[in-house]
Coordinates of C-alpha atoms and ligand atoms in Angstrom, one line a residue:
X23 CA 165.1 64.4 -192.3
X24 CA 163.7 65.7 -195.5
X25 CA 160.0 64.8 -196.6
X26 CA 159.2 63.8 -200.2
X27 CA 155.9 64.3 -201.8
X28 CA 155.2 61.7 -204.5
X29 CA 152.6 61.6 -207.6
X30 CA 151.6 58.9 -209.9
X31 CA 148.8 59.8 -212.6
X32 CA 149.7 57.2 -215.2
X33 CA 147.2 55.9 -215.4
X34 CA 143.4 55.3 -213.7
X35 CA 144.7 56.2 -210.4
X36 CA 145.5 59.2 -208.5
X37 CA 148.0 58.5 -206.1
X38 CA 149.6 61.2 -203.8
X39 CA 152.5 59.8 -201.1
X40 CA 154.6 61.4 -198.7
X41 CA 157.8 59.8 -197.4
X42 CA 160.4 60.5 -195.0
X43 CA 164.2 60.1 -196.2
X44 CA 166.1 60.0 -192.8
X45 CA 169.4 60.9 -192.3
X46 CA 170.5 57.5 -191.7
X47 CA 169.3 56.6 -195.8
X48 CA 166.5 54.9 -194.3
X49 CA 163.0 56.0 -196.7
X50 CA 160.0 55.6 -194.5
X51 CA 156.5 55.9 -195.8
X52 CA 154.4 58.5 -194.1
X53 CA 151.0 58.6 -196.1
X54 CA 150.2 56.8 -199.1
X55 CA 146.3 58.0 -200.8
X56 CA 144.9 56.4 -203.9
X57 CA 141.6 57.4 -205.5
X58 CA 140.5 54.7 -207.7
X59 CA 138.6 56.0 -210.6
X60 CA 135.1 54.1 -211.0
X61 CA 133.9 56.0 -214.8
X62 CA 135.8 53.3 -216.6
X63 CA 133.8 50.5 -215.3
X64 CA 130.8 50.3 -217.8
X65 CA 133.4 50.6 -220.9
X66 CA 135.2 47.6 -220.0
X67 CA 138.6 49.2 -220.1
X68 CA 140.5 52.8 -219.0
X69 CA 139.4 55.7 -221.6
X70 CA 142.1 58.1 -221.5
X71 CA 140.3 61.5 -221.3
X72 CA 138.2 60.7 -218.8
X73 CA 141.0 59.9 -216.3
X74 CA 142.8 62.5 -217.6
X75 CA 139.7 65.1 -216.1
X76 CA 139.0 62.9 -213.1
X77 CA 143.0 63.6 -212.4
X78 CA 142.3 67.3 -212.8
X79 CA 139.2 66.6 -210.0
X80 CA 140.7 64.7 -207.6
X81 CA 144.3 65.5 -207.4
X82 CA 143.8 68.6 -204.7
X83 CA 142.0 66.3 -202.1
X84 CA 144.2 63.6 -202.4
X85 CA 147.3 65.4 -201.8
X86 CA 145.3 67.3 -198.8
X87 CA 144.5 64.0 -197.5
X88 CA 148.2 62.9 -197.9
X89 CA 149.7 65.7 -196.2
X90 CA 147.3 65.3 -193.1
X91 CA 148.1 61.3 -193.0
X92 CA 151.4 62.3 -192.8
X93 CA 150.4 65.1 -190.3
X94 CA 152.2 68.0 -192.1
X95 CA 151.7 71.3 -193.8
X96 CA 152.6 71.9 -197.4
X97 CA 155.3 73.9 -196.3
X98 CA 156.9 71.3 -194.7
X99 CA 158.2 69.6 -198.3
X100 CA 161.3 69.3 -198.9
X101 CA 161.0 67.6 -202.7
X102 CA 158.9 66.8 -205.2
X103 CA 158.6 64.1 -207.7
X104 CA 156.0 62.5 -210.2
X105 CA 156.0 59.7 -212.3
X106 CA 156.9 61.4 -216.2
X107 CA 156.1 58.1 -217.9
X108 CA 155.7 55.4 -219.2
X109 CA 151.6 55.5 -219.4
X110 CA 148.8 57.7 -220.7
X111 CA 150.4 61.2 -221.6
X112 CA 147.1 63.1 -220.8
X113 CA 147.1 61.5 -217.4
X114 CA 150.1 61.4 -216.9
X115 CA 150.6 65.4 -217.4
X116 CA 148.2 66.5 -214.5
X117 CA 150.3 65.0 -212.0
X118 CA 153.4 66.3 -213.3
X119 CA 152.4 70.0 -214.0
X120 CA 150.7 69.5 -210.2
X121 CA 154.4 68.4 -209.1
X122 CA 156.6 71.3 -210.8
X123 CA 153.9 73.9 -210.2
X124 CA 154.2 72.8 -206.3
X125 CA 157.8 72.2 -206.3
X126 CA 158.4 75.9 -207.9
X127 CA 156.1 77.2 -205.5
X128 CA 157.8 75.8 -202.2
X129 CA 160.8 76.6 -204.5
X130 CA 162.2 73.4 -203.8
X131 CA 163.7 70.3 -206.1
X132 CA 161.5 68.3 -208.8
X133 CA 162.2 64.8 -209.3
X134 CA 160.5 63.4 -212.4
X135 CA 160.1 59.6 -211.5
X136 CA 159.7 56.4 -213.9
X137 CA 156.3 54.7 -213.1
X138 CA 158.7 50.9 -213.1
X139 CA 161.5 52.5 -211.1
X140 CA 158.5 53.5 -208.6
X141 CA 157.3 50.0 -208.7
X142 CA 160.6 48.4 -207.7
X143 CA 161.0 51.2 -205.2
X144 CA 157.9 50.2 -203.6
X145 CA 159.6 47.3 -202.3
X146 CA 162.7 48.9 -201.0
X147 CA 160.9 50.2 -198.3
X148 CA 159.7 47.1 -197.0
X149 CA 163.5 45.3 -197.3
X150 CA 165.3 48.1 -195.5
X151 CA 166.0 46.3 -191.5
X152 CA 168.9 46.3 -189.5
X153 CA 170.4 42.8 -191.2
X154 CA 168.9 43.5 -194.7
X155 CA 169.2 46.4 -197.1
X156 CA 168.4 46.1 -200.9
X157 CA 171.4 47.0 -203.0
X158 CA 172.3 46.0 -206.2
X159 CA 172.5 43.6 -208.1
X160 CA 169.0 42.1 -207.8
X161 CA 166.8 41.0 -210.0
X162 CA 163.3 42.9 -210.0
X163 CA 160.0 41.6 -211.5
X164 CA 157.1 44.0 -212.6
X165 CA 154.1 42.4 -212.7
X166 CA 150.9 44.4 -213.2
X167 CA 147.9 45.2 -215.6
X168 CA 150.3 46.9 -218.2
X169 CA 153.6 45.6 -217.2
X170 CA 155.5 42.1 -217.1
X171 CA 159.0 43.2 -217.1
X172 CA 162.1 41.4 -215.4
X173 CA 164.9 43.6 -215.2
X174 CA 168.4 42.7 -214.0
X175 CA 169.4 45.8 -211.6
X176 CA 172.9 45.9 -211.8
X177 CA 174.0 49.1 -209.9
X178 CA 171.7 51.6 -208.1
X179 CA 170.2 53.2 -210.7
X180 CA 171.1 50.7 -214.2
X181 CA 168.5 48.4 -215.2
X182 CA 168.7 46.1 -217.9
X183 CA 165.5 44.7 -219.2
X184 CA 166.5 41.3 -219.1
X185 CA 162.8 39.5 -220.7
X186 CA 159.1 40.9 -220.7
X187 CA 156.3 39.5 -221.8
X188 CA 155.8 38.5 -225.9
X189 CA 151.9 39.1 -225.2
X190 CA 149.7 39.9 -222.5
X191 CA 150.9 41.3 -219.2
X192 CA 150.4 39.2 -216.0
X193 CA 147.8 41.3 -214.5
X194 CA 146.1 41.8 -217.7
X195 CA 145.3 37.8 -218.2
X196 CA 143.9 37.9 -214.6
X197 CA 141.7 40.3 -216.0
X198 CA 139.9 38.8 -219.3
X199 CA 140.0 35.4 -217.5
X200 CA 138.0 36.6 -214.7
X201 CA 135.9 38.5 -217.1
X202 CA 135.2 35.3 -219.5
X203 CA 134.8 33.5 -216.3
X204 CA 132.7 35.9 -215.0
X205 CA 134.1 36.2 -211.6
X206 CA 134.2 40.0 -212.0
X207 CA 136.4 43.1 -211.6
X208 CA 139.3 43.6 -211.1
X209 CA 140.2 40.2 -212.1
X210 CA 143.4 39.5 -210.1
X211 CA 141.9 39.5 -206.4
X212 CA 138.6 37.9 -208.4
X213 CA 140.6 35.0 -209.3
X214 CA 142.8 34.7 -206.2
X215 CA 139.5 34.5 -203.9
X216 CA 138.0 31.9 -206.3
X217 CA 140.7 29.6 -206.6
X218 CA 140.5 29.6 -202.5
X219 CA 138.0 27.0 -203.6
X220 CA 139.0 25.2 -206.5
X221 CA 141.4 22.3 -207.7
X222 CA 144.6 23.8 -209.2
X223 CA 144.7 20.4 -211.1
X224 CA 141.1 21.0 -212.5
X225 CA 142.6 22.2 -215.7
X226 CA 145.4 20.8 -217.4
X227 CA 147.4 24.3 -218.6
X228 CA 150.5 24.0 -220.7
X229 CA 153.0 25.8 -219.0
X230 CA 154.1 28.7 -221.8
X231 CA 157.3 29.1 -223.2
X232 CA 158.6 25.8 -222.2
X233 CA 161.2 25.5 -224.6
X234 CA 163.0 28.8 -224.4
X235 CA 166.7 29.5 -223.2
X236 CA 165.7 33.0 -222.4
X237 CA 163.7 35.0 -219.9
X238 CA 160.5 36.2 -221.5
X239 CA 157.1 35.5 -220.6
X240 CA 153.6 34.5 -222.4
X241 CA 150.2 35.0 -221.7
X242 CA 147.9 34.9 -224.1
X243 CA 148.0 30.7 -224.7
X244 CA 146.6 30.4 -221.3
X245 CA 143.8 32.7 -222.0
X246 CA 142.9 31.3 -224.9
X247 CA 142.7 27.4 -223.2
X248 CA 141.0 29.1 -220.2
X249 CA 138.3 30.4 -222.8
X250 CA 138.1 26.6 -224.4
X251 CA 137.7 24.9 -220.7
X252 CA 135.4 27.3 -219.9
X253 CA 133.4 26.2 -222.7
X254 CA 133.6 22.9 -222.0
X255 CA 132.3 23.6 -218.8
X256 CA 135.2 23.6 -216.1
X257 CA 133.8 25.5 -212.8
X258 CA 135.2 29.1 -212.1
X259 CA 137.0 27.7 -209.2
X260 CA 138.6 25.5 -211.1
X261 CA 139.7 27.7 -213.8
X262 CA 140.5 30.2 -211.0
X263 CA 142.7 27.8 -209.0
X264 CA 144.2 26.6 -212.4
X265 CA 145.0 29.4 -214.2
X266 CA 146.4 30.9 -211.1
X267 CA 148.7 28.0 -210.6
X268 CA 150.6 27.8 -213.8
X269 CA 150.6 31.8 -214.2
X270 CA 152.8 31.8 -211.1
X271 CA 154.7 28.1 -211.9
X272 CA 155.5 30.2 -215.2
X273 CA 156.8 33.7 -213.6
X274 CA 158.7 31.7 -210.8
X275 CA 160.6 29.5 -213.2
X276 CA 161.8 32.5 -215.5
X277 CA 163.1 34.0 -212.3
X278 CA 164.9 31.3 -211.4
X279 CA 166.2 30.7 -214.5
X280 CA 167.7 34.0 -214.9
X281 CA 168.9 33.9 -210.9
X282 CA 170.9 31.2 -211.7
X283 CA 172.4 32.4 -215.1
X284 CA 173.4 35.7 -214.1
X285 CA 174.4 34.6 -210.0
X286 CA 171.4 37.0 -208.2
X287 CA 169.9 35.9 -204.7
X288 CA 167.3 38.3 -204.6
X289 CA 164.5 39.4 -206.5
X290 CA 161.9 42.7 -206.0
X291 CA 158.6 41.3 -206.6
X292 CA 156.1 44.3 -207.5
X293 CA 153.0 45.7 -209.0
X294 CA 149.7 44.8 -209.0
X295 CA 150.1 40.9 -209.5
X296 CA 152.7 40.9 -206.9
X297 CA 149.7 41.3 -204.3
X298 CA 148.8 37.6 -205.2
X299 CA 149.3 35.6 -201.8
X300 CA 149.8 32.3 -204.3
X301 CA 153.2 34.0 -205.9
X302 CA 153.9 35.2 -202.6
X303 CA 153.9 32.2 -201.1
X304 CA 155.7 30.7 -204.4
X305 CA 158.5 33.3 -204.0
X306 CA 158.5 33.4 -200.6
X307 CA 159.5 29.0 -200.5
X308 CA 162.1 29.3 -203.4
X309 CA 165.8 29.8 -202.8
X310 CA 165.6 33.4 -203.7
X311 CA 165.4 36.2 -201.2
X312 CA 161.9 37.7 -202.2
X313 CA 161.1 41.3 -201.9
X314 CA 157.4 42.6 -202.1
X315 CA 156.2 45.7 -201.3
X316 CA 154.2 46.4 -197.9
X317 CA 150.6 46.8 -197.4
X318 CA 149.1 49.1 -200.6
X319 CA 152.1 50.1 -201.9
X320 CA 152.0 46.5 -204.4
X321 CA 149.1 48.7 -207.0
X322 CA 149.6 52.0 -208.4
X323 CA 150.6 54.6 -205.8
X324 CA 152.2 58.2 -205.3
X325 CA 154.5 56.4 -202.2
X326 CA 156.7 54.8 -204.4
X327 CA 156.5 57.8 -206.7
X328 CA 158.4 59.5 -203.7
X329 CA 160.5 56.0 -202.8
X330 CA 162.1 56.4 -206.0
X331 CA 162.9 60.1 -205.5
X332 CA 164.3 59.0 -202.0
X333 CA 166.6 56.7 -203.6
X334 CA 167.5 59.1 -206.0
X335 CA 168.4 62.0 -203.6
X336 CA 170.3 59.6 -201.8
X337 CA 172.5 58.7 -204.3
X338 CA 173.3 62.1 -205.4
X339 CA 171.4 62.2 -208.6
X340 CA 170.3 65.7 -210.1
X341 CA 166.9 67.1 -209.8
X342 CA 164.8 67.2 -213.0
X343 CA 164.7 70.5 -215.4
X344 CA 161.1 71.7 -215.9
X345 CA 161.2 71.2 -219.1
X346 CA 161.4 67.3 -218.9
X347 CA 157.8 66.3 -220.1
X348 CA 155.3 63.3 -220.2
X349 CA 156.4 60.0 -222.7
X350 CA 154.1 57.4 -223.5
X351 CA 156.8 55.2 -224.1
X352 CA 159.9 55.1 -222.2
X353 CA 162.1 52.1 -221.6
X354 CA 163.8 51.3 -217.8
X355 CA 167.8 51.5 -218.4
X356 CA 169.9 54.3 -216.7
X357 CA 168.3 56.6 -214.7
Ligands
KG4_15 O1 150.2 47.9 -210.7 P1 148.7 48.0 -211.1 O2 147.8 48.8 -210.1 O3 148.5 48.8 -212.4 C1 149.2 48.8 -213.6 O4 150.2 49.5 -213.6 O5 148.8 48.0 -214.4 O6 148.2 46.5 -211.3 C2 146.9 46.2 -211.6 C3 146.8 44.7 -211.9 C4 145.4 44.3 -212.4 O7 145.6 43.6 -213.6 C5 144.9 43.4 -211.3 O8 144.0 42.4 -211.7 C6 146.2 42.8 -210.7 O9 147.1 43.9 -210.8 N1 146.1 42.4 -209.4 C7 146.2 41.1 -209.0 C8 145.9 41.0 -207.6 N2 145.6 42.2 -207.2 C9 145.7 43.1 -208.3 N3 146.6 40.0 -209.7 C10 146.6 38.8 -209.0 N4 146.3 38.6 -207.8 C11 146.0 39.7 -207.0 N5 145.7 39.5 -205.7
ZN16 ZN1 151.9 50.4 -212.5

């Protein structure tokens, strides 16, 4: 059995995982620690230095509090990996020096990881039983804050980005819809506990992208009706329960769409939207096989930092030079 220690600084969130990779293939999350960052609350969006320092604060106790969830020493590593990019370079470089500084230490192998190859990872955990294991092809949907990204996953370790968003990610129209509705922070569980109580039928949304062939997604059309029923005085359940209901009528049908084009059966449902018990429950009743991640692992986290690594060990792939640094920008294809 081999332990994996796994990093995510992207972004506002220090995650530090650990995971077992068994000798059967079998990846098993042992301790998964997230410190949220709070300082960006009262500017209304992430400032990049500032999580870049709170990184530098935090990243020492978190990883201490990972290794004694998983009740091991440091010693006991036997890899490495954080998330290289794509996010916030500054951020993103604390957890990767951290990594390679620890992994020359222990003098064992780095793995630099791609923050959406985490996210999908985050689900193969969850999907490995004794009937079921995820292998390609599948179809795997990234929806969080920054990220609305369907990807056909052709063979372990090809991705082709298949449609994305033209606007605003899922998570993100969550986000200013709670805000304008004032329903607070962070606006995706804001939304899903108000639209517990409201009519999904209060508003009438246009379901985007209607006409389209293709697999891309749209946001910012509903935000801008949510903002005019608002104004016309539609209750924040309503608006809630709405919004909530053609966001997820809209992500489902792409899926399918692209299911039945290109002959998938299952789909990796992940990231911070993919906590939503509506889409769940959506997914989970379609004719797909849906795939979600387990319990904390759906948000940010180092866990699926070292999932990915896991799945990369296993299929032979080549640790990571030192020299490999943080990107801002870097697209999903072969990894
Ligand atoms: O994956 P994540 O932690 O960060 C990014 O990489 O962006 O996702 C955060 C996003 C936020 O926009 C948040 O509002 C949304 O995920 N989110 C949800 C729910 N929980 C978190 N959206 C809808 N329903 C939820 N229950
Ligand atoms: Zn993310």
């Amino acid at each position: 059995m081999q332990l994996i220690l796994g990093i995510d600084t992207s972004c506002d969130d220090t995650g530090v995982g650990v995971v077992a990779l068994h000798p059967d293939g079998r990846a098993e999350v042992r301790a998964n620690r997230i410190w949220s960052q709070t300082v960006h609350a009262r500017y209304g969006g992430v400032m990049p230095e500032l999580a870049s320092r709170e990184h530098v604060e935090r990243i020492d106790a978190v990883m201490e509090d990972a290794l004694s969830e998983a009740g091991i020493e440091v010693a006991d590593l036997g890899a490495v990996a954080a998330t290289s990019g794509p996010g916030l370079v500054g951020a993103l470089l604390v957890g990767l020096m951290y990594g390679k500084g620890l992994s020359q230490g222990l003098d064992v192998p780095f793995y630099a990881a791609h923050h959406l190859e985490g996210h999908i990872f985050a689900a193969a955990s969850e999907a490995q039983t004794a009937e079921f294991q995820l292998t390609p092809p599948y179809l795997a949907l990234v929806v969080s804050g920054g990220h609305t990204h369907l990807f056909d996953v052709v063979a372990e370790g090809t991705y082709q980005l298949i449609g994305a968003t033209r606007d605003d990610a899922a998570g993100e129209a969550f986000d200013k819809i709670a805000r304008l509705a004032g329903l607070g922070y962070p606006g995706g569980p804001a939304i899903a506990e108000a639209a517990k109580l409201g009519n999904p039928k209060g508003v009438a949304f246009r379901e985007p992208m209607l006409g389209q062939s293709g697999y891309d997604f749209s946001f910012s059309g509903l935000k801008t009706a949510a903002l005019l029923a608002h104004r016309a005085g539609v209750s924040g359940p309503d608006l809630a329960a709405s919004f909530q209901a053609v966001a997820v009528k809209h992500l489902l049908k792409v899926t399918l769409r692209a299911a039945a084009n290109l002959g998938r059966e299952t789909v990796v449902v992940s990231g911070g939207v993919a906590a939503n018990s509506a889409l769940r429950g959506a997914f989970g009743a379609s004719e797909l096989r849906a795939v979600f991640p387990g319990k904390g692992l759906n948000t940010d986290n180092g866990a699926m930092i070292a999932l990915a690594a896991a799945a990369a060990i296993r299929s032979g792939r080549a640790p990571s030079g030192l020299d490999d640094g943080a990107t801002a920008y870097a697209p999903l294809a072969n990894v």
